[in-house]
mmCIF file of C-alpha atoms and ligand atoms in Angstrom:
data_model
loop_
_atom_site.group_PDB
_atom_site.id
_atom_site.type_symbol
_atom_site.label_atom_id
_atom_site.label_comp_id
_atom_site.label_asym_id
_atom_site.label_seq_id
_atom_site.Cartn_x
_atom_site.Cartn_y
_atom_site.Cartn_z
ATOM 1 C CA MET S 1 83.870 -28.996 -26.363
ATOM 2 C CA PRO S 2 83.322 -32.655 -27.319
ATOM 3 C CA PHE S 3 79.807 -33.953 -27.863
ATOM 4 C CA ALA S 4 78.119 -35.508 -24.863
ATOM 5 C CA THR S 5 76.384 -38.815 -25.483
ATOM 6 C CA VAL S 6 73.038 -39.703 -23.890
ATOM 7 C CA GLU S 7 74.973 -42.088 -21.679
ATOM 8 C CA ASP S 8 77.248 -39.228 -20.531
ATOM 9 C CA LEU S 9 74.204 -37.139 -19.607
ATOM 10 C CA VAL S 10 72.600 -39.992 -17.680
ATOM 11 C CA THR S 11 75.854 -40.568 -15.790
ATOM 12 C CA TYR S 12 76.109 -36.828 -15.069
ATOM 13 C CA GLN S 13 72.591 -36.851 -13.657
ATOM 14 C CA LYS S 14 73.315 -39.897 -11.507
ATOM 15 C CA LEU S 15 76.425 -38.218 -10.121
ATOM 16 C CA THR S 16 74.706 -34.922 -9.325
ATOM 17 C CA GLU S 17 71.187 -35.908 -8.295
ATOM 18 C CA SER S 18 70.348 -38.406 -5.566
ATOM 19 C CA ASN S 19 67.762 -40.990 -6.603
ATOM 20 C CA VAL S 20 67.317 -42.554 -3.165
ATOM 21 C CA LYS S 21 65.382 -41.379 -0.138
ATOM 22 C CA ARG S 22 65.307 -42.823 3.362
ATOM 23 C CA ILE S 23 61.748 -43.885 4.177
ATOM 24 C CA ALA S 24 62.142 -45.884 7.414
ATOM 25 C CA LYS S 25 64.574 -46.627 10.241
ATOM 26 C CA ALA S 26 64.472 -48.947 13.263
ATOM 27 C CA LYS S 27 66.630 -51.206 15.432
ATOM 28 C CA LEU S 28 67.148 -54.794 14.279
ATOM 29 C CA GLN S 29 68.315 -57.466 16.716
ATOM 30 C CA THR S 30 70.188 -60.247 14.896
ATOM 31 C CA GLU S 31 72.353 -63.287 15.636
ATOM 32 C CA TYR S 32 75.295 -60.963 15.018
ATOM 33 C CA GLY S 33 74.145 -58.293 17.482
ATOM 34 C CA GLU S 34 71.944 -55.228 17.318
ATOM 35 C CA PHE S 35 71.948 -53.163 14.134
ATOM 36 C CA ASP S 36 70.128 -50.093 12.897
ATOM 37 C CA ILE S 37 68.211 -50.806 9.707
ATOM 38 C CA SER S 38 67.263 -48.025 7.298
ATOM 39 C CA ILE S 39 65.282 -48.467 4.107
ATOM 40 C CA TYR S 40 66.069 -46.288 1.111
ATOM 41 C CA LYS S 41 63.593 -46.137 -1.733
ATOM 42 C CA GLU S 42 64.943 -45.617 -5.240
ATOM 43 C CA ALA S 43 63.034 -43.181 -7.450
ATOM 44 C CA TYR S 44 61.525 -44.507 -10.713
ATOM 45 C CA THR S 45 62.180 -48.197 -9.920
ATOM 46 C CA ASN S 46 60.671 -48.060 -6.379
ATOM 47 C CA LYS S 47 63.294 -50.612 -5.315
ATOM 48 C CA GLU S 48 63.843 -50.650 -1.555
ATOM 49 C CA HIS S 49 67.519 -50.887 -0.607
ATOM 50 C CA VAL S 50 68.801 -51.532 2.911
ATOM 51 C CA PHE S 51 71.425 -49.751 4.980
ATOM 52 C CA LEU S 52 72.312 -51.965 7.952
ATOM 53 C CA SER S 53 74.724 -50.401 10.401
ATOM 54 C CA MET S 54 76.330 -50.855 13.780
ATOM 55 C CA GLY S 55 78.202 -48.476 16.105
ATOM 56 C CA ASP S 56 80.620 -45.903 14.704
ATOM 57 C CA PHE S 57 79.908 -47.223 11.207
ATOM 58 C CA THR S 58 81.627 -44.514 9.125
ATOM 59 C CA ASN S 59 84.955 -45.791 10.514
ATOM 60 C CA GLY S 60 83.969 -49.450 10.189
ATOM 61 C CA LEU S 61 84.027 -52.020 7.423
ATOM 62 C CA VAL S 62 81.495 -51.522 4.613
ATOM 63 C CA ARG S 63 80.139 -54.066 2.159
ATOM 64 C CA LEU S 64 77.953 -53.366 -0.869
ATOM 65 C CA HIS S 65 76.005 -56.606 -1.153
ATOM 66 C CA SER S 66 73.783 -57.319 -4.141
ATOM 67 C CA GLU S 67 70.690 -59.324 -3.355
ATOM 68 C CA CYS S 68 71.062 -63.048 -4.078
ATOM 69 C CA LEU S 69 67.945 -64.904 -3.008
ATOM 70 C CA THR S 70 69.351 -68.352 -3.735
ATOM 71 C CA GLY S 71 72.525 -67.663 -1.765
ATOM 72 C CA ASP S 72 71.332 -65.310 0.978
ATOM 73 C CA VAL S 73 68.150 -67.220 1.840
ATOM 74 C CA PHE S 74 68.675 -70.799 0.605
ATOM 75 C CA PHE S 75 72.449 -71.097 1.255
ATOM 76 C CA SER S 76 73.162 -71.951 -2.393
ATOM 77 C CA ARG S 77 76.669 -73.240 -2.986
ATOM 78 C CA ARG S 78 76.669 -72.142 -6.634
ATOM 79 C CA CYS S 79 77.967 -68.718 -5.609
ATOM 80 C CA ASP S 80 79.813 -67.109 -2.719
ATOM 81 C CA CYS S 81 77.177 -64.511 -1.742
ATOM 82 C CA ASN S 82 76.021 -66.071 1.496
ATOM 83 C CA SER S 83 79.524 -66.690 2.790
ATOM 84 C CA GLN S 84 80.518 -63.109 1.912
ATOM 85 C CA LEU S 85 77.450 -61.783 3.700
ATOM 86 C CA ARG S 86 78.095 -63.876 6.799
ATOM 87 C CA ALA S 87 81.820 -63.011 6.794
ATOM 88 C CA THR S 88 80.878 -59.329 6.753
ATOM 89 C CA LEU S 89 78.274 -59.622 9.522
ATOM 90 C CA LYS S 90 80.826 -61.492 11.633
ATOM 91 C CA LYS S 91 83.549 -58.876 11.077
ATOM 92 C CA ILE S 92 81.174 -56.013 11.854
ATOM 93 C CA SER S 93 80.012 -57.789 14.974
ATOM 94 C CA GLN S 94 83.612 -58.415 16.105
ATOM 95 C CA GLU S 95 84.645 -54.799 15.474
ATOM 96 C CA GLY S 96 81.378 -53.445 16.891
ATOM 97 C CA ARG S 97 81.050 -51.104 13.929
ATOM 98 C CA GLY S 98 80.437 -51.168 10.192
ATOM 99 C CA ALA S 99 77.688 -51.282 7.595
ATOM 100 C CA ILE S 100 76.142 -53.304 4.800
ATOM 101 C CA VAL S 101 74.396 -51.656 1.874
ATOM 102 C CA TYR S 102 72.068 -54.392 0.646
ATOM 103 C CA LEU S 103 71.142 -53.630 -2.944
ATOM 104 C CA ARG S 104 68.055 -55.087 -4.575
ATOM 105 C CA GLN S 105 69.737 -56.047 -7.831
ATOM 106 C CA GLU S 106 69.202 -59.779 -8.010
ATOM 107 C CA GLY S 107 71.356 -61.876 -10.341
ATOM 108 C CA ARG S 108 73.733 -59.032 -11.209
ATOM 109 C CA ASP S 109 70.485 -57.145 -11.898
ATOM 110 C CA ILE S 110 69.011 -59.458 -14.523
ATOM 111 C CA GLY S 111 66.287 -60.585 -12.092
ATOM 112 C CA LEU S 112 65.577 -63.914 -10.451
ATOM 113 C CA GLY S 113 63.862 -65.609 -13.420
ATOM 114 C CA ASP S 114 66.687 -64.870 -15.826
ATOM 115 C CA LYS S 115 69.287 -65.798 -13.214
ATOM 116 C CA ILE S 116 67.759 -69.270 -12.974
ATOM 117 C CA LYS S 117 67.521 -69.471 -16.778
ATOM 118 C CA ALA S 118 71.236 -68.639 -16.861
ATOM 119 C CA TYR S 119 71.888 -71.453 -14.354
ATOM 120 C CA ALA S 120 70.023 -73.835 -16.685
ATOM 121 C CA LEU S 121 72.162 -72.703 -19.632
ATOM 122 C CA GLN S 122 75.286 -73.304 -17.560
ATOM 123 C CA GLN S 123 74.062 -76.773 -16.580
ATOM 124 C CA ASN S 124 72.701 -77.871 -19.971
ATOM 125 C CA GLU S 125 74.821 -75.977 -22.497
ATOM 126 C CA HIS S 126 77.992 -75.746 -20.408
ATOM 127 C CA LEU S 127 78.233 -71.969 -20.818
ATOM 128 C CA ASP S 128 79.977 -69.961 -18.129
ATOM 129 C CA THR S 129 78.153 -67.274 -16.144
ATOM 130 C CA VAL S 130 79.197 -64.486 -18.524
ATOM 131 C CA ASP S 131 78.196 -66.275 -21.746
ATOM 132 C CA ALA S 132 74.906 -67.435 -20.199
ATOM 133 C CA ASN S 133 73.964 -63.814 -19.441
ATOM 134 C CA LEU S 134 74.962 -62.722 -22.958
ATOM 135 C CA GLU S 135 72.909 -65.591 -24.441
ATOM 136 C CA LEU S 136 69.847 -64.233 -22.595
ATOM 137 C CA GLY S 137 70.392 -60.784 -24.106
ATOM 138 C CA HIS S 138 71.923 -59.202 -21.022
ATOM 139 C CA LYS S 139 75.287 -57.685 -20.321
ATOM 140 C CA ASP S 140 77.629 -59.818 -18.201
ATOM 141 C CA ASP S 141 76.907 -57.499 -15.291
ATOM 142 C CA GLU S 142 74.033 -55.009 -15.356
ATOM 143 C CA ARG S 143 74.623 -53.579 -11.899
ATOM 144 C CA ASN S 144 75.689 -50.094 -11.013
ATOM 145 C CA TYR S 145 76.513 -48.626 -7.632
ATOM 146 C CA HIS S 146 75.169 -45.068 -7.926
ATOM 147 C CA GLN S 147 72.419 -45.766 -5.375
ATOM 148 C CA ALA S 148 74.963 -47.292 -3.006
ATOM 149 C CA ALA S 149 77.167 -44.199 -3.284
ATOM 150 C CA TRP S 150 74.229 -41.889 -2.576
ATOM 151 C CA ILE S 151 73.200 -43.948 0.449
ATOM 152 C CA LEU S 152 76.745 -43.806 1.823
ATOM 153 C CA LYS S 153 76.948 -40.033 1.245
ATOM 154 C CA GLU S 154 73.548 -39.590 2.883
ATOM 155 C CA GLU S 155 74.846 -41.549 5.904
ATOM 156 C CA GLY S 156 77.824 -39.204 6.249
ATOM 157 C CA PHE S 157 80.665 -41.184 4.660
ATOM 158 C CA LYS S 158 83.671 -39.338 3.179
ATOM 159 C CA THR S 159 86.036 -42.326 3.300
ATOM 160 C CA VAL S 160 84.875 -45.927 2.911
ATOM 161 C CA ARG S 161 86.705 -49.017 4.195
ATOM 162 C CA LEU S 162 85.278 -51.236 1.484
ATOM 163 C CA TYR S 163 85.227 -55.010 1.939
ATOM 164 C CA THR S 164 85.363 -56.238 -1.667
ATOM 165 C CA ASN S 165 87.191 -57.913 -4.541
ATOM 166 C CA ASN S 166 85.057 -56.136 -7.160
ATOM 167 C CA PRO S 167 86.815 -53.253 -8.958
ATOM 168 C CA ASP S 168 83.476 -51.862 -10.232
ATOM 169 C CA LYS S 169 82.341 -51.079 -6.706
ATOM 170 C CA ILE S 170 85.542 -49.156 -6.015
ATOM 171 C CA LYS S 171 85.232 -47.240 -9.293
ATOM 172 C CA TYR S 172 81.644 -46.130 -8.675
ATOM 173 C CA LEU S 173 82.310 -44.861 -5.153
ATOM 174 C CA GLN S 174 85.360 -42.959 -6.369
ATOM 175 C CA MET S 175 83.285 -41.410 -9.182
ATOM 176 C CA HIS S 176 81.063 -39.998 -6.438
ATOM 177 C CA GLY S 177 84.028 -38.416 -4.673
ATOM 178 C CA LEU S 178 84.322 -40.972 -1.893
ATOM 179 C CA GLU S 179 87.789 -42.047 -0.810
ATOM 180 C CA VAL S 180 88.010 -45.861 -0.867
ATOM 181 C CA LYS S 181 90.305 -48.003 1.248
ATOM 182 C CA VAL S 182 89.991 -51.604 0.071
ATOM 183 C CA GLU S 183 90.013 -54.645 2.324
ATOM 184 C CA LYS S 184 89.849 -57.864 0.327
ATOM 185 C CA LEU S 185 87.624 -60.796 1.174
ATOM 186 C CA PRO S 186 89.054 -64.290 1.197
ATOM 187 C CA ALA S 187 87.554 -66.514 -1.530
ATOM 188 C CA SER S 188 85.033 -69.059 -0.319
ATOM 189 C CA VAL S 189 85.545 -72.002 -2.642
ATOM 190 C CA ASN S 190 83.609 -75.247 -3.008
ATOM 191 C CA GLU S 191 83.195 -77.847 -5.766
ATOM 192 C CA PHE S 192 80.035 -76.154 -7.086
ATOM 193 C CA ASN S 193 81.268 -72.561 -7.264
ATOM 194 C CA ILE S 194 84.921 -72.969 -8.271
ATOM 195 C CA ASP S 195 84.203 -72.419 -11.998
ATOM 196 C CA TYR S 196 81.997 -69.422 -11.184
ATOM 197 C CA LEU S 197 84.675 -67.843 -9.009
ATOM 198 C CA LYS S 198 87.333 -68.456 -11.665
ATOM 199 C CA THR S 199 85.094 -66.793 -14.268
ATOM 200 C CA LYS S 200 84.621 -63.814 -11.942
ATOM 201 C CA LYS S 201 88.383 -63.580 -11.705
ATOM 202 C CA THR S 202 89.349 -64.097 -15.351
ATOM 203 C CA ARG S 203 86.411 -62.514 -17.210
ATOM 204 C CA MET S 204 85.000 -59.955 -14.749
ATOM 205 C CA GLY S 205 88.181 -58.646 -13.152
ATOM 206 C CA HIS S 206 87.417 -59.642 -9.569
ATOM 207 C CA ASP S 207 90.608 -59.419 -7.585
ATOM 208 C CA PHE S 208 90.786 -62.559 -5.445
ATOM 209 C CA PHE S 209 94.124 -62.667 -3.656
ATOM 210 C CA ASP S 210 93.823 -66.357 -2.772
ATOM 211 C CA LEU S 211 92.293 -67.990 -5.865
HETATM 212 ZN ZN1 LIG T 1 74.798 -65.461 -5.127
#
């Protein structure tokens, strides 16, 4: 039997042991209709993730959305997070079913401060988003989707109609034994995010069909 690395053991644990627990649930009336909102707390980090769902959600569209304060709250045009979030809410509202797993992993999980430092490096040193993260001592993307997979399993999913262009998200859900049917999002391009979107495509493997 080959040797198992520490990383292998950590992955094994994350695949076999849930690290999230539902701590609250209520109705949430929004501009896109009425949703159920559940809060899942992640062990060790105490991060509170959100499961927002409508109707017969296990047969609806699902998006794993990583927190982006600048985009989600301030409508930043440097990224496409807000438009992806709104596109998903609109689709769910139109279909009357679906879910968003809102993950508290800001700035591809480097945190808000370092995300803004990375923006400064992009503006002043002309680095792209990947090199800016590396310059700050991070990986290009520090996120994982184990918590998301556990939340979906907890909510009764076996098959997921995933609304994404990100191959990592597909890979993680499949690792957890979920069947994934991909529906791609259209790219939301503007003059401020075009370079960012191109970097996501060429250096991070995001599969935009229209970029
Ligand atoms: Zn964003």
